[in-house]
XYZ file of C-alpha atoms in Angstrom:
73
model
C -56.300 3.105 -47.672
C -58.471 0.016 -47.793
C -57.152 -2.929 -49.795
C -60.063 -5.128 -50.933
C -59.836 -8.845 -51.689
C -62.883 -10.712 -52.968
C -62.977 -14.401 -53.705
C -59.980 -16.679 -53.837
C -57.371 -15.372 -56.230
C -55.252 -18.523 -56.130
C -52.082 -16.536 -56.051
C -49.937 -14.002 -54.270
C -50.643 -10.299 -53.859
C -48.061 -7.870 -52.489
C -48.840 -4.657 -50.676
C -45.784 -2.431 -50.506
C -47.242 0.579 -48.719
C -49.476 -0.819 -45.948
C -49.474 1.505 -42.927
C -50.375 -0.224 -39.658
C -53.157 1.539 -37.706
C -54.040 3.627 -40.775
C -54.775 1.192 -43.600
C -57.167 -1.769 -43.662
C -57.499 -5.041 -45.522
C -61.059 -5.966 -46.459
C -61.640 -9.640 -47.212
C -64.862 -10.978 -48.675
C -64.629 -14.736 -49.079
C -66.927 -17.569 -48.055
C -64.179 -19.207 -45.973
C -63.483 -16.053 -43.922
C -66.062 -15.078 -41.307
C -63.731 -13.371 -38.847
C -60.107 -12.585 -38.041
C -59.499 -16.071 -36.615
C -60.089 -17.591 -40.072
C -56.875 -15.980 -41.341
C -53.400 -17.432 -40.981
C -50.730 -14.795 -40.388
C -47.045 -15.655 -40.410
C -43.878 -13.629 -40.597
C -40.968 -14.142 -42.958
C -38.008 -11.908 -43.824
C -39.602 -8.864 -42.193
C -42.906 -9.283 -44.030
C -46.320 -10.375 -42.784
C -47.916 -13.140 -44.841
C -51.700 -13.519 -44.623
C -53.319 -16.625 -46.081
C -56.861 -17.868 -46.582
C -58.234 -20.417 -49.063
C -55.677 -20.401 -51.929
C -54.800 -16.736 -51.515
C -51.681 -15.219 -49.993
C -51.211 -11.530 -49.214
C -47.714 -10.278 -48.434
C -47.374 -7.021 -46.511
C -43.848 -5.834 -47.179
C -41.926 -4.383 -44.218
C -44.769 -5.157 -41.777
C -44.085 -7.570 -38.942
C -46.574 -10.279 -38.024
C -46.823 -8.893 -34.492
C -47.862 -5.476 -35.783
C -51.204 -6.782 -37.093
C -54.409 -7.376 -35.181
C -58.116 -7.681 -35.902
C -58.421 -3.884 -36.137
C -56.405 -3.908 -39.360
C -59.027 -6.068 -41.101
C -62.582 -5.486 -42.310
C -64.326 -8.834 -42.626
């Protein structure tokens, strides 16, 4: 699957079925030119991706499981 985020949503989105190395997150936002523009933290077994005023929570995915290959920017 590809989960697409366009613009700043000013909120929190949760993805409950993200599969590392299979699924992708596509981000189209003026503040994100590459993977290094994202902030990725881990909390309670979830990866939390932030940019602008948007936060994406990947449930049951560890921060260390993600890399640039999981994103389409």
